[in-house]
Coordinates of C-alpha atoms and ligand atoms in Angstrom, one line a residue:
X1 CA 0.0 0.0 0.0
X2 CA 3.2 2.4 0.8
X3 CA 4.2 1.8 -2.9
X4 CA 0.6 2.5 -4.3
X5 CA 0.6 5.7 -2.1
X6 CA 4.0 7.0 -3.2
X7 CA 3.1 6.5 -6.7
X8 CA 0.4 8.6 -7.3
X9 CA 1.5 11.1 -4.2
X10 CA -1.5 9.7 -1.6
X11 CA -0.9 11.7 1.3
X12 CA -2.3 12.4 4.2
X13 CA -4.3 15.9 2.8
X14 CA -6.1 13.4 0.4
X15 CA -7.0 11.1 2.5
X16 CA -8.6 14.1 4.7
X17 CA -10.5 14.9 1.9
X18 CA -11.7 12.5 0.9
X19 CA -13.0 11.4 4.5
X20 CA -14.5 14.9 4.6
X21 CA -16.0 14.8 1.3
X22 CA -17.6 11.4 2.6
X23 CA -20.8 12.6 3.7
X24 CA -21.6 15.2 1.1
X25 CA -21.3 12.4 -1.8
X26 CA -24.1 10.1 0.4
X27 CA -27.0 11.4 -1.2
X28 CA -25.1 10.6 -4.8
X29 CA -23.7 6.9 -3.9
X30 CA -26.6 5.1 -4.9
X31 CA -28.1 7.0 -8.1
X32 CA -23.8 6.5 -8.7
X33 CA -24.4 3.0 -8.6
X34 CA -27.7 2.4 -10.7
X35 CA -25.5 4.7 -13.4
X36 CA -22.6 1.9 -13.0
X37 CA -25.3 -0.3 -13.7
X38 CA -26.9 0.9 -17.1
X39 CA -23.5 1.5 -18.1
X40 CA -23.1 -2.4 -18.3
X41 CA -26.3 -3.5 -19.6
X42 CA -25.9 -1.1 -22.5
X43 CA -23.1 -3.6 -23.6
X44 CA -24.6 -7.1 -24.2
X45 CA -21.4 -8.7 -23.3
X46 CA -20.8 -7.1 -20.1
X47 CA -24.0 -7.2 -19.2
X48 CA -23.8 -10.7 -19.3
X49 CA -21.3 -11.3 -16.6
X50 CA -24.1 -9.6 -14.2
X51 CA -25.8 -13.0 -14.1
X52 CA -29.5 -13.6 -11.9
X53 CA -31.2 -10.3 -10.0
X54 CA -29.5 -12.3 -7.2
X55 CA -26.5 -11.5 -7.7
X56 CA -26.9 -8.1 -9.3
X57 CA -28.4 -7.3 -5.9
X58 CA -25.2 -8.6 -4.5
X59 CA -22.6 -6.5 -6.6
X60 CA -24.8 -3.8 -6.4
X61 CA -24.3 -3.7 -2.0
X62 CA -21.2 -4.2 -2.7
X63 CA -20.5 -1.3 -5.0
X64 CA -22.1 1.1 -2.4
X65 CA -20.1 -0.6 0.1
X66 CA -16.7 0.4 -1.6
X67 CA -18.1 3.6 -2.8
X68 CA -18.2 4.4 1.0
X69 CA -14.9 2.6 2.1
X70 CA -12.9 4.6 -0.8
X71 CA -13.8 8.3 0.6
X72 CA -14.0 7.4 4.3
X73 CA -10.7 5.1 4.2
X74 CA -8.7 4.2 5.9
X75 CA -6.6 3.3 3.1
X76 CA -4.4 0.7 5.2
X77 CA -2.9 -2.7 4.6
X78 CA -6.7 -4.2 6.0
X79 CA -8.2 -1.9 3.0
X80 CA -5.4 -3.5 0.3
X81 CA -6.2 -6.9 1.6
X82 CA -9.9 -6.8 1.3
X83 CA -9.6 -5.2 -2.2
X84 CA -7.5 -7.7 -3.6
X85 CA -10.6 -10.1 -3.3
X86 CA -12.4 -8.0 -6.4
X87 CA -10.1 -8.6 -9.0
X88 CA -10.0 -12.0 -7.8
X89 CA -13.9 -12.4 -8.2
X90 CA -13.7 -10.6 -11.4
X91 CA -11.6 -14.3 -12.5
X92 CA -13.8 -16.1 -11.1
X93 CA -17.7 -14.5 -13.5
X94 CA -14.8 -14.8 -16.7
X95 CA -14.6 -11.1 -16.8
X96 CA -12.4 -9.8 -19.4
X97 CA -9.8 -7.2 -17.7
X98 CA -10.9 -4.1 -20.2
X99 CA -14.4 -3.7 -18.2
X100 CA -12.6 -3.1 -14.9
X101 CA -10.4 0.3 -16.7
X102 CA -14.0 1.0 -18.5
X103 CA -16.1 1.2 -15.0
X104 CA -13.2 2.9 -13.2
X105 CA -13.6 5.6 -15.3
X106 CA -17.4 6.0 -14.9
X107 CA -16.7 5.9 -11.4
X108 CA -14.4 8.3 -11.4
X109 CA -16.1 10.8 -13.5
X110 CA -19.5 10.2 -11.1
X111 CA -17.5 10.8 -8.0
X112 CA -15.7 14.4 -9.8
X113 CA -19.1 15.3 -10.6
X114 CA -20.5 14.6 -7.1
X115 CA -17.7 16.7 -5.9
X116 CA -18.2 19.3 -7.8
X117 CA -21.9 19.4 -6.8
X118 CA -21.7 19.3 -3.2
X119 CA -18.7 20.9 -2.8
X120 CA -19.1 24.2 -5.3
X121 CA -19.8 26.5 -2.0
X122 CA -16.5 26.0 -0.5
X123 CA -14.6 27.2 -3.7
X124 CA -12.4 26.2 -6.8
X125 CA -9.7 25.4 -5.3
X126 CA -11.3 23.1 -2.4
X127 CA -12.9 21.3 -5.2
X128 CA -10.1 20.6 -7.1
X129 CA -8.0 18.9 -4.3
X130 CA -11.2 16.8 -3.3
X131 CA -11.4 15.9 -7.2
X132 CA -7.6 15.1 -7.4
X133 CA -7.2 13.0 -4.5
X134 CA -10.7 10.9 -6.0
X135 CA -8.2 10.9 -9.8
X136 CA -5.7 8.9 -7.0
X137 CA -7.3 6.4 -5.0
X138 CA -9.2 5.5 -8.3
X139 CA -5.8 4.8 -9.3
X140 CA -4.8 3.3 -6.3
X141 CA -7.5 0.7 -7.1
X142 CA -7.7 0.2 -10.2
X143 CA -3.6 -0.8 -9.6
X144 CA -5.1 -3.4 -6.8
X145 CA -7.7 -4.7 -9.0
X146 CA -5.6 -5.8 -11.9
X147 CA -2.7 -7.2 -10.0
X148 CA -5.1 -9.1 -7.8
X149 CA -6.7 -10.2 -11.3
X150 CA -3.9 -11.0 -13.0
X151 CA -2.3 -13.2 -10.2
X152 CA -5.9 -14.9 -9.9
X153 CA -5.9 -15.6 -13.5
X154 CA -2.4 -16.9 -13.8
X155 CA -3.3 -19.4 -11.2
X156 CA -6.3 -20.7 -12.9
X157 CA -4.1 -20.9 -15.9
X158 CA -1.6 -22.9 -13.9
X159 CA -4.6 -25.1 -12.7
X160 CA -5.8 -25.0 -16.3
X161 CA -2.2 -26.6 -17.8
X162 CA -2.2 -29.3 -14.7
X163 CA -5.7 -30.6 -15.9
X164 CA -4.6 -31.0 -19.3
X165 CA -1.7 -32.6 -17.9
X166 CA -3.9 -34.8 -16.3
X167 CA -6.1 -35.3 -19.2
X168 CA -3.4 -36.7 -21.1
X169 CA -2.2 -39.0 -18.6
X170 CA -5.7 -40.4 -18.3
X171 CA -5.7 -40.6 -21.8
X172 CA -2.1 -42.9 -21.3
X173 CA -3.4 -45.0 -18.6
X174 CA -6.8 -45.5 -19.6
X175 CA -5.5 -46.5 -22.9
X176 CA -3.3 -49.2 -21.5
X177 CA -5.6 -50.7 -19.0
X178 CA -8.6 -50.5 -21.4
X179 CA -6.6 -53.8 -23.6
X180 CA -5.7 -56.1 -21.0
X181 CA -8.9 -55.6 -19.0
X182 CA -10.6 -56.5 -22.3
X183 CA -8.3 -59.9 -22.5
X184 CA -10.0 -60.8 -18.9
X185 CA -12.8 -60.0 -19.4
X186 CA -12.8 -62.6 -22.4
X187 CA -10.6 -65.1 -20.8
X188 CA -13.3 -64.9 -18.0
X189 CA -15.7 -65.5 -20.5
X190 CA -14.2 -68.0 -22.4
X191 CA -13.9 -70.3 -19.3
X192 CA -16.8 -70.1 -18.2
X193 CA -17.9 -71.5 -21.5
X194 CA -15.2 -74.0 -21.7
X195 CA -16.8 -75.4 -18.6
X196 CA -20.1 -74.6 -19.0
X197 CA -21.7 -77.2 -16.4
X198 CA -18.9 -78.6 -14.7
X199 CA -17.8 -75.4 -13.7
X200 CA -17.2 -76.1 -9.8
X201 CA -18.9 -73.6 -7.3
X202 CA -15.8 -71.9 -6.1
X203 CA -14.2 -71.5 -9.7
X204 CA -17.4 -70.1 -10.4
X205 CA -17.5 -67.6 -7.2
X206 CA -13.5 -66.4 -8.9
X207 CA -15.1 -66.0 -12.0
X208 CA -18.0 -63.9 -11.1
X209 CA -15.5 -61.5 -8.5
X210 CA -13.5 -61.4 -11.5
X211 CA -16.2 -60.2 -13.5
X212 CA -17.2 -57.7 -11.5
X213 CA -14.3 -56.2 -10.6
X214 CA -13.6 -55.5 -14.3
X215 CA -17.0 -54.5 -14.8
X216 CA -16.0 -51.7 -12.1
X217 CA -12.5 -50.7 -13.5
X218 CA -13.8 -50.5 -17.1
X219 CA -16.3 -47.7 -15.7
X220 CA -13.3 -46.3 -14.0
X221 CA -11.3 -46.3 -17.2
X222 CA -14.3 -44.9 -19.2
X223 CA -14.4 -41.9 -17.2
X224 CA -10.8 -41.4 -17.2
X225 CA -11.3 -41.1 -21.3
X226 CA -14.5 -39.2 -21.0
X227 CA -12.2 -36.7 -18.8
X228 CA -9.4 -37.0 -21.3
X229 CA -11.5 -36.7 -24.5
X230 CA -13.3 -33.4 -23.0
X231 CA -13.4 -31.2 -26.4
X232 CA -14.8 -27.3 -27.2
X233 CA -18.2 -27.1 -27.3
X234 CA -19.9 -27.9 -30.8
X235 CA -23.1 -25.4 -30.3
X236 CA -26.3 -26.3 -31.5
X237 CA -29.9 -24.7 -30.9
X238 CA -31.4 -27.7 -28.3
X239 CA -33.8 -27.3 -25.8
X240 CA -32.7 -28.5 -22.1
X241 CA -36.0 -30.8 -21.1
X242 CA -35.8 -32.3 -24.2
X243 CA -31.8 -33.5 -22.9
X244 CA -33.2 -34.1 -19.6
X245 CA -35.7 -36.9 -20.3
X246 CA -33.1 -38.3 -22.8
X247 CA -30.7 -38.7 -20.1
X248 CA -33.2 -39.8 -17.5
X249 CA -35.0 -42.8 -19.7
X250 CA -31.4 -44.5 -19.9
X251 CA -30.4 -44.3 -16.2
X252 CA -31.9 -46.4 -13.6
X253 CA -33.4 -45.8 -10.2
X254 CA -32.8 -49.1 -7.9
X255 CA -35.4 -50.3 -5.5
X256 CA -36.7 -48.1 -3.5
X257 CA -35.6 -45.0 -5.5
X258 CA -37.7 -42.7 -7.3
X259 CA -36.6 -40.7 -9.8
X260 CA -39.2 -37.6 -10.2
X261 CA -38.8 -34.7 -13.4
X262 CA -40.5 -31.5 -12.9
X263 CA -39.8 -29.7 -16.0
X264 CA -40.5 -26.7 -16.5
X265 CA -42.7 -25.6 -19.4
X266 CA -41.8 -23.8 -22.8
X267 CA -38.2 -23.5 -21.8
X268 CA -36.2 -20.9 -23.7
X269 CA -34.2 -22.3 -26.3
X270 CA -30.6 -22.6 -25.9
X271 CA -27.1 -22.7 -27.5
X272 CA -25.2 -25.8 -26.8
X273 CA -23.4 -29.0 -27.1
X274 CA -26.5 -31.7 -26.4
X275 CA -23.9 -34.3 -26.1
X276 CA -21.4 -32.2 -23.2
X277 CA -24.9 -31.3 -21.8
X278 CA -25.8 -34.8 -21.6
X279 CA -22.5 -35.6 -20.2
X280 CA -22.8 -33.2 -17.1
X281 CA -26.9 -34.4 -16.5
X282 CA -25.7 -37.8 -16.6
X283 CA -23.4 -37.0 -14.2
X284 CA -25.4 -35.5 -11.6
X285 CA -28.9 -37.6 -12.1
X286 CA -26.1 -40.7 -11.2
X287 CA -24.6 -39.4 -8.5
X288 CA -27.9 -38.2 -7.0
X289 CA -29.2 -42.0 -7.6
X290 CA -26.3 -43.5 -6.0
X291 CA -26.6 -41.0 -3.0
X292 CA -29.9 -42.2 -2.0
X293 CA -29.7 -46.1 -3.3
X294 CA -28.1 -47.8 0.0
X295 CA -31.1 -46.3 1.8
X296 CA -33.6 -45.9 -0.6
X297 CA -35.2 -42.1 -1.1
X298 CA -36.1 -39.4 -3.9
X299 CA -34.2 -37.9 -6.5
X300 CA -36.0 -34.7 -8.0
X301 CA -34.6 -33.2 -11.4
X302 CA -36.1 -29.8 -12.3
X303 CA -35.6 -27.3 -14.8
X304 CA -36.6 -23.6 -15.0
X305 CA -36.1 -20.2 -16.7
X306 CA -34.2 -17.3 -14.7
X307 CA -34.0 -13.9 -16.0
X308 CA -31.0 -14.5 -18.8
X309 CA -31.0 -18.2 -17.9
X310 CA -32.2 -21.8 -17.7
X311 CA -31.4 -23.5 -14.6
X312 CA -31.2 -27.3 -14.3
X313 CA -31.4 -28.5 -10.3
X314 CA -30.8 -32.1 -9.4
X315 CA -32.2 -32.5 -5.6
X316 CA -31.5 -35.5 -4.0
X317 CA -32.5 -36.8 -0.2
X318 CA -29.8 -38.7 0.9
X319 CA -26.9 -37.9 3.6
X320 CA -26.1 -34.9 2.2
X321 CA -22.4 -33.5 1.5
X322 CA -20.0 -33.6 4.2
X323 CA -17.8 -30.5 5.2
X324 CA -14.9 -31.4 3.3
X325 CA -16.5 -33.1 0.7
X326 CA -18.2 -29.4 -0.1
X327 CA -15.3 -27.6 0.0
X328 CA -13.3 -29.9 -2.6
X329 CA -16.1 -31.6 -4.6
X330 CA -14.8 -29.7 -8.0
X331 CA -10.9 -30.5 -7.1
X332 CA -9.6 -33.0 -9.6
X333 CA -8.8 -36.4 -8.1
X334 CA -11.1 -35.7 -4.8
X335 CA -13.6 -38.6 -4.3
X336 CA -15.4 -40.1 -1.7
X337 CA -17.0 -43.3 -3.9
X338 CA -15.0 -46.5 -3.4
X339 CA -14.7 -46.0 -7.0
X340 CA -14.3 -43.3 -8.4
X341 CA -11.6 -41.2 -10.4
X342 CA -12.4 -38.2 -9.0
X343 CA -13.0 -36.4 -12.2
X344 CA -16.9 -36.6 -13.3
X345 CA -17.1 -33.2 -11.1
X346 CA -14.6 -31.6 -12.6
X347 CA -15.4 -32.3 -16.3
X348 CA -18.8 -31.4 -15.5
X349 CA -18.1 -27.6 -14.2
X350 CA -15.8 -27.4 -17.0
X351 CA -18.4 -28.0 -19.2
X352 CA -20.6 -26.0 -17.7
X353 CA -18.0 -22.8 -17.8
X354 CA -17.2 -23.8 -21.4
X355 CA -20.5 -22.9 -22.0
X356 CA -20.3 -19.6 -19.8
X357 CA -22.3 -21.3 -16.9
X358 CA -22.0 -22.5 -13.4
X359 CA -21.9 -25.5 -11.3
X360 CA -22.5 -25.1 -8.2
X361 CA -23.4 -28.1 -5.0
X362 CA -24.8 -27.2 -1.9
X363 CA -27.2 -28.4 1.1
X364 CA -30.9 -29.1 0.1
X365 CA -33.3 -27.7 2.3
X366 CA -34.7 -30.8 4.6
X367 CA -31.4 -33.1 4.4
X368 CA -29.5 -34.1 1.0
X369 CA -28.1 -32.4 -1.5
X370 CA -28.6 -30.1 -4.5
X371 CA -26.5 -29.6 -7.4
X372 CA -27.5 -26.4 -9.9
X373 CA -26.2 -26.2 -13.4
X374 CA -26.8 -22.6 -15.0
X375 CA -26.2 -21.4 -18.5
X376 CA -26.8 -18.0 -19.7
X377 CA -29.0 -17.4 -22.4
X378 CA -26.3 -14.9 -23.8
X379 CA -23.5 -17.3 -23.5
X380 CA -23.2 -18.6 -27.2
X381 CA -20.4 -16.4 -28.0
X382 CA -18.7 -16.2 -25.2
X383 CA -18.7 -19.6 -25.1
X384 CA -17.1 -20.5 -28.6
X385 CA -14.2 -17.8 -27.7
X386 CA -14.0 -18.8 -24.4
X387 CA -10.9 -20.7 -23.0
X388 CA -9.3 -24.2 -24.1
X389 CA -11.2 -27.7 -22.5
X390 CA -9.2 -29.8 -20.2
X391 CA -8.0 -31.6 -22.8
X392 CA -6.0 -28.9 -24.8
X393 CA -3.3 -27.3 -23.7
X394 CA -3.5 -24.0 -25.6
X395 CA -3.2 -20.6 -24.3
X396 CA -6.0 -19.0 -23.1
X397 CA -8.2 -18.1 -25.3
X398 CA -10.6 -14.8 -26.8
X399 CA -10.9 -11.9 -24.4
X400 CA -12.0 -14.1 -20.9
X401 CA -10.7 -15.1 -18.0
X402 CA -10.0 -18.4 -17.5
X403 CA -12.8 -19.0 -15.4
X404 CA -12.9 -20.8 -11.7
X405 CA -11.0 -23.9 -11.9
X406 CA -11.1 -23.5 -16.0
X407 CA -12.0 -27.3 -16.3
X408 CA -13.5 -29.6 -13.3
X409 CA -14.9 -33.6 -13.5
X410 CA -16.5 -38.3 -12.4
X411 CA -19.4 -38.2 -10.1
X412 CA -20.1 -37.2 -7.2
X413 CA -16.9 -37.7 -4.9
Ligands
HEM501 C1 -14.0 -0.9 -11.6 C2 -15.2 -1.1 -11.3 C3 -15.7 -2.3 -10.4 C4 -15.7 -2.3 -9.0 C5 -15.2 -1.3 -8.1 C6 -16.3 -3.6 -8.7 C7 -16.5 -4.0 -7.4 C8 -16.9 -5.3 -7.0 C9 -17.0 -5.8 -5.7 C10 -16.6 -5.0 -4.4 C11 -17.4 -7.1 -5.8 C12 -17.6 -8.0 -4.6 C13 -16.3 -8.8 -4.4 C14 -16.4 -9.9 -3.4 O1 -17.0 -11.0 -3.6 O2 -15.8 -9.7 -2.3 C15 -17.5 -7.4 -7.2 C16 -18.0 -8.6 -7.6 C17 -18.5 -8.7 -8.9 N1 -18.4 -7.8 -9.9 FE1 -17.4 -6.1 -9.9 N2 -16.7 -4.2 -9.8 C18 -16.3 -3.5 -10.9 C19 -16.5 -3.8 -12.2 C20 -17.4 -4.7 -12.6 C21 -17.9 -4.9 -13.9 C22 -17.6 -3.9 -15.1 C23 -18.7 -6.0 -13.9 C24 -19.6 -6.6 -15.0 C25 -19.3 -6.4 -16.3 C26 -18.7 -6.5 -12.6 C27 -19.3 -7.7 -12.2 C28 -19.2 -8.3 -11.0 C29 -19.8 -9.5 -10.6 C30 -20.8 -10.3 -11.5 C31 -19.4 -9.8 -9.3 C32 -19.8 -11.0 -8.5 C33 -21.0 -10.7 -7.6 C34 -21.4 -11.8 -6.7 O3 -21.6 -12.9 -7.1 O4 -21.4 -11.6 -5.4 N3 -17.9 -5.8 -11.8 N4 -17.2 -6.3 -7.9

């Protein structure tokens, strides 16, 4: 923060000012912010980064927030620290870094023009300091906002390269298990005809264990490709109930499981890839099934249209997710299945971001969990310039971030 001061000559006097000038802006922070605001929905691509009403209620507290903090200070090492999370949030929605230089500036000009406003009775030259020190700490942090974004995005990158790193190792080692679990699988088979009634009970006991046990690895190994193939969206016009009861009629709920769609009707149309779409639903409908089969229960999937979006929630009764498990479900490799690579999570969310969307897990109200896949109605181009799937390595790609966690992926953990 000493270094950002001595920069732009911070001092003391401007920090008075601005502290001073605090409570005659008050009355002009939040017609400051709806102007922020229509500033960004008059740009189709900024405008949609602001995501549900949600969240726009959100980012617009906390605008008002640092409106407030910036003129009343002070402008310590606490003040860099909180800061530094904005740029790192601004990663996180994919914003590309030119909006943040953009909405400084309409900041900056609405703050000047409060200050000229309130402060006109107390003289030119009281209104230019006031208006000087504002030209400063919006330099101040707009300096704090890029470095904390580009440090933010350099380590998604770096998380970006390790899952492609990853993807090609699965690709490796699935590829070299996938044969020889082929050759048991027909050796099994083949001695089991061979023997066909004579086969003594405990051969036959080996047999089946054997069986099974490469029935599980091959899923295993299947997912590890799935993970490894992941590929940039091929975007079609596709409606998301219509991939929903696809999905659904080719999974099955065990005894004792129901599996219950409420879909919503006349969904917007959407831009995507049915079959990466497909991939993810898949994804959670089985997890959510294998969640509540040891104890039976209910597994809702419903779809709906948000302001901008369709939303896809998959509800399911069953123990829930534990601490841990919540705070590292997307993390590649985390699982808490006795089989399980760890990596349908991950490829899901990175599907999901691929196509300028979310993924997002937590509690469902009355016990169980919820997972919610969202994608934006506004996404399509985004989502064709937007960056490289796990599976390539390439730098990152049209005018976006990289995204949280760029690419995520098997099951639940
Ligand atoms: C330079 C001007 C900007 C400032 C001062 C600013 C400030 C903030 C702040 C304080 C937060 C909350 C950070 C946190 O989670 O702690 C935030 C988050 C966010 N910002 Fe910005 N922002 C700016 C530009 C923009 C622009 C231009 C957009 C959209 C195009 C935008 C979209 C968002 C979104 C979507 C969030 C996440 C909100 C949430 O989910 O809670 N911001 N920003």
């Amino acid at each position: 923060m000493d270094e950002l001061r001595s920069f732009v000559g911070f001092g003391p006097g401007d920090a008075a000012r601005l502290a001073a000038l605090a409570p005659h802006c008050e009355p002009d922070i939040e017609p400051l912010v709806e102007r922020f605001y229509e500033t960004i929905r008059r740009h189709p691509e900024a405008a949609a980064l602001l995501g549900d009403e949600q969240r726009v209620g959100r980012l617009r507290r906390s605008l008002a927030d640092w409106l407030r903090t910036l003129l009343r200070g002070p402008h310590d090492e606490q003040y860099l620290l909180r800061r530094t999370a904005i740029g790192r949030r601004h990663v996180e929605i994919g914003m590309p870094p030119r909006y943040m230089a953009l909405a400084m500036g309409v900041l900056r000009q609405g703050l000047a023009e409060s200050a000229r406003r309130r402060l006109a009775a107390q003289g030119a030259q009281a209104v230019a300091a006031s208006v000087a020190a504002i030209d400063k700490v919006c330099d101040i942090e707009l300096a704090i906002m890029l470095e904390s974004y580009r440090e933010a995005y350099a380590a998604a990158l770096r998380e970006r390269e390790q899952l492609a790193a990853l993807a090609q190792l699965s690709a490796a080692i699935s590829h070299e298990v996938k044969n020889p679990l082929g050759v048991i699988a027909s050796s099994a088979f083949a001695l089991r005809e061979l023997l066909g009634e004579t086969l003594p009970d405990a051969l036959a006991r080996h047999l089946e264990r054997i069986e099974r046990n490469v029935h599980r690895a091959h899923r295993a190994v299947t997912a590890l490709l799935d993970f490894a193939r992941s590929r940039r969206p091929r975007l079609v016009r596709a409606e998301l109930n219509e991939l929903v009861r696809e999905t659904c009629s080719e999974l099955v709920a065990g005894p004792r499981v129901e599996l219950v769609l409420e879909l919503a009707e006349r969904l917007p149309q959407l831009e995507l890839d049915p079959v990466l779409i497909e991939r993810v639903i898949d994804n959670l409908v089985r997890n959510a099934l294998e969640a509540v089969a040891a104890r039976g229960g209910r597994v809702q999937v419903r779809t709906r249209a948000e302001p901008g979006a369709v939303v896809l929630e998959v509800d399911d009764d069953g123990p829930g997710l534990a601490a841990e498990a919540k705070q590292r479900l997307f993390e590649p490799l985390f699982t808490t299945k006795p089989v399980g690579t760890g990596l349908g999570l991950v490829l899901a969310r990175s599907i999901a971001e691929q196509h300028r969307g979310s993924l997002t897990a937590e509690d469902r109200p009355g016990g169980g969990a919820r997972f919610r896949l969202r994608l934006p109605l506004g996404g399509v181009q985004a989502a064709a310039a937007g960056p490289p799937a796990a599976g390539d390595a390439g730098s990152p790609g049209g005018g976006g971030a990289p995204g949280r966690g760029a690419s995520r992926g098997e099951g639940r953990p």
